[in-house]
PDB file of C-alpha atoms and ligand atoms in Angstrom:
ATOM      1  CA  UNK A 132     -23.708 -31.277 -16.054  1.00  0.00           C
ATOM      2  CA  UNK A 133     -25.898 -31.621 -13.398  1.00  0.00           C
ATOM      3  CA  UNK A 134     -29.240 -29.405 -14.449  1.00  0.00           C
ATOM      4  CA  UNK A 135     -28.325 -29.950 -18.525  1.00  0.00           C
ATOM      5  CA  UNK A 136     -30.425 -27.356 -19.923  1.00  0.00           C
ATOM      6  CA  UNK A 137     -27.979 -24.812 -21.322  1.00  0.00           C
ATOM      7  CA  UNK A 138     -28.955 -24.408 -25.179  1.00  0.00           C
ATOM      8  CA  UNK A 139     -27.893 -25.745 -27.343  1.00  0.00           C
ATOM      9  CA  UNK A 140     -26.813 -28.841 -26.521  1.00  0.00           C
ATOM     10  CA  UNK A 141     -29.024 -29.134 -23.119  1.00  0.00           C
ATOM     11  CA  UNK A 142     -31.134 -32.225 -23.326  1.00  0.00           C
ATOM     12  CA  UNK A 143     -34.511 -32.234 -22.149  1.00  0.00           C
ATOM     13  CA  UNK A 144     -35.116 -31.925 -18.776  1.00  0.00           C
ATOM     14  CA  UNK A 145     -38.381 -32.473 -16.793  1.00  0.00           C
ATOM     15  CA  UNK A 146     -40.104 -34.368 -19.488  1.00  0.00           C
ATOM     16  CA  UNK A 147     -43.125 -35.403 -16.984  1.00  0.00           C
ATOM     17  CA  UNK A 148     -44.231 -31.756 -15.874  1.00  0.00           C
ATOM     18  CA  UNK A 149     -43.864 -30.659 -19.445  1.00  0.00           C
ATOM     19  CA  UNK A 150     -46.243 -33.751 -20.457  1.00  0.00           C
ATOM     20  CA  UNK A 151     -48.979 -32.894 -17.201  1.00  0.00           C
ATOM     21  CA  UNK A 152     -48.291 -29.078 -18.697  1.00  0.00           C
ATOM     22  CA  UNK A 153     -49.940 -30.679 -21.736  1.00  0.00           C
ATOM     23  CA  UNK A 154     -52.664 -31.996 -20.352  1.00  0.00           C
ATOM     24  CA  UNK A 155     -54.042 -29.612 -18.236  1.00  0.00           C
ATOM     25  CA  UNK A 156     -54.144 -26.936 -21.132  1.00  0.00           C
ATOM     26  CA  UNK A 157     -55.608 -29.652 -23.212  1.00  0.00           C
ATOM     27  CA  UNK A 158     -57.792 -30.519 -20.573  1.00  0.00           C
ATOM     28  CA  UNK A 159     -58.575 -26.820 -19.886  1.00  0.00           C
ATOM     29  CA  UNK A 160     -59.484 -25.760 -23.763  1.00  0.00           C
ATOM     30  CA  UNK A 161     -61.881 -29.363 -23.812  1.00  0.00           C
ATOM     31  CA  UNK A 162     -64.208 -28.179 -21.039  1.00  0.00           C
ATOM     32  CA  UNK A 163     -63.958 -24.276 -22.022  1.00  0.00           C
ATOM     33  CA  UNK A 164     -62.503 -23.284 -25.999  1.00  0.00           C
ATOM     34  CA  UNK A 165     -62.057 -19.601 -24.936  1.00  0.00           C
ATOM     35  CA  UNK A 166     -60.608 -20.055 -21.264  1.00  0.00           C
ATOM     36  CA  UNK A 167     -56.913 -19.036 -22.316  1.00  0.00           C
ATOM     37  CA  UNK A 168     -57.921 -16.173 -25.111  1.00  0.00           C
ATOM     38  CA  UNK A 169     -60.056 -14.654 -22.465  1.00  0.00           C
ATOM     39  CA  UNK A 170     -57.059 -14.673 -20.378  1.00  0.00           C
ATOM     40  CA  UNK A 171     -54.936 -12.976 -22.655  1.00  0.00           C
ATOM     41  CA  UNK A 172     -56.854  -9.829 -22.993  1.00  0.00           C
ATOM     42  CA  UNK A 173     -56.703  -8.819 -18.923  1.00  0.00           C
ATOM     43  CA  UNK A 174     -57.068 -10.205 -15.459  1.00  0.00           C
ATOM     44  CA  UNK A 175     -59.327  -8.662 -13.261  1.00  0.00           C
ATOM     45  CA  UNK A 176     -59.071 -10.859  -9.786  1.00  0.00           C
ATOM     46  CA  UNK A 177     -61.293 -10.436  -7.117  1.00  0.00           C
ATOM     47  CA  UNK A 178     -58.629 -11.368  -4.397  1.00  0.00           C
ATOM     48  CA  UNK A 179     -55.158 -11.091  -3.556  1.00  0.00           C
ATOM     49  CA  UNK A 180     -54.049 -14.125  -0.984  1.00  0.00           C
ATOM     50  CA  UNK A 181     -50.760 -12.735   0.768  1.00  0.00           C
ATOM     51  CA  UNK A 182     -50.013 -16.619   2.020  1.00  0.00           C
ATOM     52  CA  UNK A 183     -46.708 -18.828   2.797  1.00  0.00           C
ATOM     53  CA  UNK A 184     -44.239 -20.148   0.371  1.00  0.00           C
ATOM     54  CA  UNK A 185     -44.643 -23.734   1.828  1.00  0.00           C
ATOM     55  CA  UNK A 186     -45.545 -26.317  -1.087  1.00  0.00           C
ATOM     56  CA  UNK A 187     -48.013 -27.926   0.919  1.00  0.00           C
ATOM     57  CA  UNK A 188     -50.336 -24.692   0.470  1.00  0.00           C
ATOM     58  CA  UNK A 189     -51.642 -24.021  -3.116  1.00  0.00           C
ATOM     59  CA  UNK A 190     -53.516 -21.188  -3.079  1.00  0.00           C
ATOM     60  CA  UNK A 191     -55.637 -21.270  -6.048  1.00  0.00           C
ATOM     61  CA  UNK A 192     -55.856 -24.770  -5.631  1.00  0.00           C
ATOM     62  CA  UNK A 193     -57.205 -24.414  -1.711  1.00  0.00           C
ATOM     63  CA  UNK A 194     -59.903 -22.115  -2.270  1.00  0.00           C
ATOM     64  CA  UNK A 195     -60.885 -23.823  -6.266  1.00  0.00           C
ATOM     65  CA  UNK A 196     -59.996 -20.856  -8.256  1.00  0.00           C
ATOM     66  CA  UNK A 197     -58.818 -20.922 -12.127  1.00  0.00           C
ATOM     67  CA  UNK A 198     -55.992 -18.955 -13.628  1.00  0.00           C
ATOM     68  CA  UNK A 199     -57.004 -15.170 -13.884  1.00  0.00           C
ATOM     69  CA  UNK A 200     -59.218 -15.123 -10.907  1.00  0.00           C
ATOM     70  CA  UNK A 201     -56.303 -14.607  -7.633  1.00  0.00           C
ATOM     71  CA  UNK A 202     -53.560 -12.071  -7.560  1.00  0.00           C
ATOM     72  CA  UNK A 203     -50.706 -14.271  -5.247  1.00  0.00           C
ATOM     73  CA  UNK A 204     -48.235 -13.145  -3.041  1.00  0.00           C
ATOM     74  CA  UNK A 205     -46.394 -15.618  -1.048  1.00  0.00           C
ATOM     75  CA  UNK A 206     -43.180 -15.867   1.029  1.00  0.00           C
ATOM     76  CA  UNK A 207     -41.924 -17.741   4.524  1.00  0.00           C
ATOM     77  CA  UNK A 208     -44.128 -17.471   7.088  1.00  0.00           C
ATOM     78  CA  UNK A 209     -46.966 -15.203   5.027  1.00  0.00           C
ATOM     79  CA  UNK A 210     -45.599 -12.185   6.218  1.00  0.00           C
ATOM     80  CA  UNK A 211     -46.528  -8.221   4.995  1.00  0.00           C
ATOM     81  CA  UNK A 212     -43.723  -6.751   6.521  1.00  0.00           C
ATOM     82  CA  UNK A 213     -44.094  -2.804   5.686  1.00  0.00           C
ATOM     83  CA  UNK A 214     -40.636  -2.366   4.468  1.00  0.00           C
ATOM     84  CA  UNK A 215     -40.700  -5.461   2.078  1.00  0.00           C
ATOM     85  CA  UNK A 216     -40.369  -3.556  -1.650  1.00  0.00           C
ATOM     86  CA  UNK A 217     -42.142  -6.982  -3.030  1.00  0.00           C
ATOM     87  CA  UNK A 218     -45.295  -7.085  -0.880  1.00  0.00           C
ATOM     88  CA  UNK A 219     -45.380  -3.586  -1.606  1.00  0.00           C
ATOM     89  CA  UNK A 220     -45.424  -3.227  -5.144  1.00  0.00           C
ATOM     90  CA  UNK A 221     -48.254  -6.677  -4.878  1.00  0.00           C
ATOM     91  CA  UNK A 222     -50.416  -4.974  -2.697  1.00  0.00           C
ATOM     92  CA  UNK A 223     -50.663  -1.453  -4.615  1.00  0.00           C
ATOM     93  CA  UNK A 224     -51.085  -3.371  -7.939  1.00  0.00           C
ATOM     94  CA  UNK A 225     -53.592  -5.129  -6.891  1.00  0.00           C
ATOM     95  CA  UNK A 226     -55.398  -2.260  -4.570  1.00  0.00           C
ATOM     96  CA  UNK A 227     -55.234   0.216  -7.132  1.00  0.00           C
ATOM     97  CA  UNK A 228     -54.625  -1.171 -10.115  1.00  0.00           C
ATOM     98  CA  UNK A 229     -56.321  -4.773 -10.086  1.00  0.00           C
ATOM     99  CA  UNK A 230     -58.966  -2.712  -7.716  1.00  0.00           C
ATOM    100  CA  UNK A 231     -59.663  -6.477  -5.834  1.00  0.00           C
ATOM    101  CA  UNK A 232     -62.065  -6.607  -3.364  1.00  0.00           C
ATOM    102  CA  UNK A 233     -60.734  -8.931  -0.869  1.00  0.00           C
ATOM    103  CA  UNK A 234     -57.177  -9.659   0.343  1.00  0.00           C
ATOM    104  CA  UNK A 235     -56.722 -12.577   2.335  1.00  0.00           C
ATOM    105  CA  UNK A 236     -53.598 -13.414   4.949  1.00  0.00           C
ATOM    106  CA  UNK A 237     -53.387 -17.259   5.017  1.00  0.00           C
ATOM    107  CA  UNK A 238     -50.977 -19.005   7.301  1.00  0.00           C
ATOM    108  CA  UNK A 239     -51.028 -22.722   7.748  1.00  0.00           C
ATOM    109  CA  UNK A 240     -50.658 -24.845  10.924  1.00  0.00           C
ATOM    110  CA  UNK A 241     -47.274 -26.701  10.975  1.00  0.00           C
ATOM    111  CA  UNK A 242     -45.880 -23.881   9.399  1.00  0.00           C
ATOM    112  CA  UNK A 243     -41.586 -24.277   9.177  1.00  0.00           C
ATOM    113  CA  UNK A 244     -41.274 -20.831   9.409  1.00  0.00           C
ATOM    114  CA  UNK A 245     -43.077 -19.938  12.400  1.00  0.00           C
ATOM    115  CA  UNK A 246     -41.429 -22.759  14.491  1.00  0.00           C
ATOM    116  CA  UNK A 247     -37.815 -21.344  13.168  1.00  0.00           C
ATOM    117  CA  UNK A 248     -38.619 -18.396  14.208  1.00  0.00           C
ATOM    118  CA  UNK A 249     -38.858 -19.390  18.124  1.00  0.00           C
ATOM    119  CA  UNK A 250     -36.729 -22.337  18.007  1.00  0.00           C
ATOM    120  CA  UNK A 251     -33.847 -20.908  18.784  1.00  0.00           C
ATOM    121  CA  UNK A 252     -31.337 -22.376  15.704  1.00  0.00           C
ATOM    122  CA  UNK A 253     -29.830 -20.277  13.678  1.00  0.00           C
ATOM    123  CA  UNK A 254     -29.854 -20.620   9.934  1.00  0.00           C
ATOM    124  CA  UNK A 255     -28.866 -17.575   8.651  1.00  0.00           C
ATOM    125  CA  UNK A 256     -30.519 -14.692   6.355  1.00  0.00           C
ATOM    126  CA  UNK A 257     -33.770 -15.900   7.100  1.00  0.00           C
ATOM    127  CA  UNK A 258     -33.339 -15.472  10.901  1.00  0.00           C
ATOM    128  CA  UNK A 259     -34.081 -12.078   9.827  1.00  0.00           C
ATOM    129  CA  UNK A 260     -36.527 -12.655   7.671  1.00  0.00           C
ATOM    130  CA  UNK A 261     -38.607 -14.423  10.395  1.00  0.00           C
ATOM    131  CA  UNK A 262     -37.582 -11.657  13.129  1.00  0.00           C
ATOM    132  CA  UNK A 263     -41.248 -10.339  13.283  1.00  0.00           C
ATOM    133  CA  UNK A 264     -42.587 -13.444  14.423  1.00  0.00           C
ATOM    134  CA  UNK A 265     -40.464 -13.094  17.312  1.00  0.00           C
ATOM    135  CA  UNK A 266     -41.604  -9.800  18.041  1.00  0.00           C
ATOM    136  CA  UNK A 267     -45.417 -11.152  17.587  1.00  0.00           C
ATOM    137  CA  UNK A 268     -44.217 -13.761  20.329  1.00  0.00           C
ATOM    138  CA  UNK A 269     -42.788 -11.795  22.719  1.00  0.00           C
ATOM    139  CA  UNK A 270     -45.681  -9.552  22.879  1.00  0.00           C
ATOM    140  CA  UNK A 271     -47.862 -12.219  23.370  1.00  0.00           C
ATOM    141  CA  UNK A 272     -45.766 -14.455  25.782  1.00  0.00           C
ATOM    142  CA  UNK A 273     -47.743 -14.324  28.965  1.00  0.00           C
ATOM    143  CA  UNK A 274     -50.814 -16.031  26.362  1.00  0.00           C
ATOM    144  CA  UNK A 275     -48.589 -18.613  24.739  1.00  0.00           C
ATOM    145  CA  UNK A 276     -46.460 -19.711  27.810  1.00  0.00           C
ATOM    146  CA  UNK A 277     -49.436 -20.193  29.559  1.00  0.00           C
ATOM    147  CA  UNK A 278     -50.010 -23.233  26.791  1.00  0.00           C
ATOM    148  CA  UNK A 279     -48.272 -26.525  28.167  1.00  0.00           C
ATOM    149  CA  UNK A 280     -48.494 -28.435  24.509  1.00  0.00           C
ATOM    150  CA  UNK A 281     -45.803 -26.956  21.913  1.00  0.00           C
ATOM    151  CA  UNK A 282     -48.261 -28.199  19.113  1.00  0.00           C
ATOM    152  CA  UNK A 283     -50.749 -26.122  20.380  1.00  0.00           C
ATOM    153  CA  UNK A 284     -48.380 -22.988  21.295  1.00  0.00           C
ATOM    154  CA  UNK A 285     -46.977 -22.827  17.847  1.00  0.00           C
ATOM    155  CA  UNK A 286     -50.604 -23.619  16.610  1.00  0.00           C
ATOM    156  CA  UNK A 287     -51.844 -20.050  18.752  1.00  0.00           C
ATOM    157  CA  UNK A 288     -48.420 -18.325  17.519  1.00  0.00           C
ATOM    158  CA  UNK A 289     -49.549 -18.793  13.754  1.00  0.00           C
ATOM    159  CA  UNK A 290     -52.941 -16.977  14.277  1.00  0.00           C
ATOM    160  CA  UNK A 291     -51.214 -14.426  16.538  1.00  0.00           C
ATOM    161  CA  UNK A 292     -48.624 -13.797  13.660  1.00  0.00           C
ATOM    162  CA  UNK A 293     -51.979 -13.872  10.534  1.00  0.00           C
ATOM    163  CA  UNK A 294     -53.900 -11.409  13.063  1.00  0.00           C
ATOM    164  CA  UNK A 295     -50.366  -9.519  13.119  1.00  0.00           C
ATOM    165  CA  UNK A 296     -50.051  -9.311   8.968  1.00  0.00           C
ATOM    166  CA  UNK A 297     -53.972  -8.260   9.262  1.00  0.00           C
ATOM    167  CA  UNK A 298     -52.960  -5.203  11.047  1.00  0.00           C
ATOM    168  CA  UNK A 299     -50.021  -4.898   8.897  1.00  0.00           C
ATOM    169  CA  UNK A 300     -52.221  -5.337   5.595  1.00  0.00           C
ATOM    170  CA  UNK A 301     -55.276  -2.846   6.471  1.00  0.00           C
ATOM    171  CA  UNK A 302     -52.705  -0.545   8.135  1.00  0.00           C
ATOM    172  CA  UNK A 303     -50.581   0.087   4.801  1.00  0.00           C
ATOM    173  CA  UNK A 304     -51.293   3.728   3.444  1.00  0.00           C
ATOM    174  CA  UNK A 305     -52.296   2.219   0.253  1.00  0.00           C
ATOM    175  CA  UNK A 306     -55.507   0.546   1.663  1.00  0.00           C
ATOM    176  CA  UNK A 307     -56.344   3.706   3.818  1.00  0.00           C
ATOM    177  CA  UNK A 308     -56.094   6.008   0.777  1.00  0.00           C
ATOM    178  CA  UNK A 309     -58.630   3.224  -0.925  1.00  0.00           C
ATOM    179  CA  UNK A 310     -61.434   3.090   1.804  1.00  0.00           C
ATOM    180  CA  UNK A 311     -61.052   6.872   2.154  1.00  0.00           C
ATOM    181  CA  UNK A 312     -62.067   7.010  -1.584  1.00  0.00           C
ATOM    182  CA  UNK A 313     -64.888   4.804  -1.076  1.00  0.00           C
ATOM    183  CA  UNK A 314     -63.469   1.601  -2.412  1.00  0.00           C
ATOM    184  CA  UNK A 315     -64.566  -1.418  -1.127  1.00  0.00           C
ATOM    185  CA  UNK A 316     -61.610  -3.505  -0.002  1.00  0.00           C
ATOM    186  CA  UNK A 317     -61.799  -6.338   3.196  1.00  0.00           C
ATOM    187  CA  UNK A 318     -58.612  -7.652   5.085  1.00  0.00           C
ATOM    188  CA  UNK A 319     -59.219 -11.642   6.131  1.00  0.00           C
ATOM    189  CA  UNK A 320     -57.415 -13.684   8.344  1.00  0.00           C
ATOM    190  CA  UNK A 321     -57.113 -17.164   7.714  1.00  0.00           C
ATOM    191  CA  UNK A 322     -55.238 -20.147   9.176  1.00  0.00           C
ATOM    192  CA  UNK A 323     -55.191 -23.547   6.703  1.00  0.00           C
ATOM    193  CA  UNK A 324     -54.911 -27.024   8.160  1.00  0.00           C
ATOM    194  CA  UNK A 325     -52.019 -29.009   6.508  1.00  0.00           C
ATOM    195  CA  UNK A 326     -54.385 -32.102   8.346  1.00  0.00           C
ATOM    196  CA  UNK A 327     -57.634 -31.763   7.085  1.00  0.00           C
ATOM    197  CA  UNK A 328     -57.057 -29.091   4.005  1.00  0.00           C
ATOM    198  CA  UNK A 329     -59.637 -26.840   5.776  1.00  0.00           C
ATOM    199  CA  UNK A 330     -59.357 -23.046   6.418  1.00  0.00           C
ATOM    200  CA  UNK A 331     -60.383 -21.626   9.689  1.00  0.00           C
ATOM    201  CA  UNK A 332     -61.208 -18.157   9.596  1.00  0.00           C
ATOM    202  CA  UNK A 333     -60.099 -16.082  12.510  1.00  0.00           C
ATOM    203  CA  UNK A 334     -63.118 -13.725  12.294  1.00  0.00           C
ATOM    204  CA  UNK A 335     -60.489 -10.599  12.228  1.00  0.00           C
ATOM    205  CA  UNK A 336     -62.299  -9.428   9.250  1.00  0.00           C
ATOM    206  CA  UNK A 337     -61.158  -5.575   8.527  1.00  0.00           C
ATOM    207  CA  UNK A 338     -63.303  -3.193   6.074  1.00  0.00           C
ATOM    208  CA  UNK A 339     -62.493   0.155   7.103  1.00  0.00           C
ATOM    209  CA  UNK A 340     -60.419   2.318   9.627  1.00  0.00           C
ATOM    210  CA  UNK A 341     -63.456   1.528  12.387  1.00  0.00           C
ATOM    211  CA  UNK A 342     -63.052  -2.563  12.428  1.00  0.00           C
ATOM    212  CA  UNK A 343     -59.075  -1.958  12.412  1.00  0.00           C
ATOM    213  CA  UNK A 344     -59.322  -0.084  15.544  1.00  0.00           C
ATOM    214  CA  UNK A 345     -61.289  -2.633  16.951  1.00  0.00           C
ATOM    215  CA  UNK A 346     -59.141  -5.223  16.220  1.00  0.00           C
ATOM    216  CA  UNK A 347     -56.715  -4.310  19.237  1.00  0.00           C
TER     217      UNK A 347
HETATM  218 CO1   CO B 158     -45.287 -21.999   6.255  1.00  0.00          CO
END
């Protein structure tokens, strides 16, 4: 029984995460007694962080925010892909709903997903998955060929594909109804070093329909 946690005669499984579980909500209540019944009553994030699935990039953790204060999305390669149903439903929730005031596309150098994507193997399902990356390289080929390093070219092809989700992000009909009301809402794009655990922000900052059209 490999995973052996069918009830009821599963034994316990995991017994270390279950103990650091422990701690930290220990360790949480110690330094604040109301932290988790403040929780409880609503969250009201100021950010949503549409970022990759890749282990290596905790978002809260990145940017030193608690529980309550970052709606996530994340998924291979940080992509918004405008038929996704899942980034859909995150970004109207949060736009509408959650009302946050800053949604921020963070890829990561290194990323797994982005080299798949132009690498030329195929694994399956998630060559389609990772089919608008190719798209955001073949319209930018004459740029990236023209880089002799691969590092680097993959490197370029990450912000490409961030500045890419950007468009896709402050395009969405969902944050053009909210500036048109008035809300204030920015798109970032950000690229986070798996080397140094430092974001670098494009400067592709969008707040309205003016700075999208700008961003070419
Ligand atoms: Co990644």
């Amino acid at each position: 029984m490999p995973c052996g946690g069918w009830a009821p005669y599963g034994r316990p499984m995991l017994d270390d995460l279950k103990a650091n579980n422990r701690a930290w909500a220990e360790d949480k209540v110690a330094a604040d007694p109301g932290f988790f019944k403040r929780l409880v009553g609503q969250q009201a994030p100021q950010y949503l962080w549409i970022g990759c699935s890749d282990s290596r990039v905790p978002a809260n953790e990145i940017v030193g925010l608690d529980p309550g204060e970052m709606f996530v999305h994340r998924n291979v390669a940080n992509l918004a892909p405008p038929q996704d149903a899942n980034y859909l439903s995150v970004l109207q929730f949060a736009v509408d709903v959650l009302k946050v005031k800053h949604i921020l596309v963070v890829g990561h150098y290194g990323c797994g997903g982005i080299r798949a994507a132009v690498d030329g193997e195929r694994l399956g399902l998630i060559d389609h998955w990772l089919h608008p990356i190719r798209e955001v390289n073949h319209e930018h080929r004459h740029e990236l060929e023209a880089i002799g390093e691969e590092k680097a070219r993959l490197e370029r092809l990450c912000e490409l594909n961030v500045i890419r989700q950007v468009r896709n992000v402050a395009s969405d009909v969902f944050v053009q109804d909210a500036w048109a009301r008035g809300q204030e809402l920015c798109v970032h794009g950000w690229v986070y070093s798996l080397e140094t655990g430092i974001v670098n922000d494009l400067g592709v900052t969008v707040g309205g329909l003016e700075e999208l059209n700008k961003l070419g």
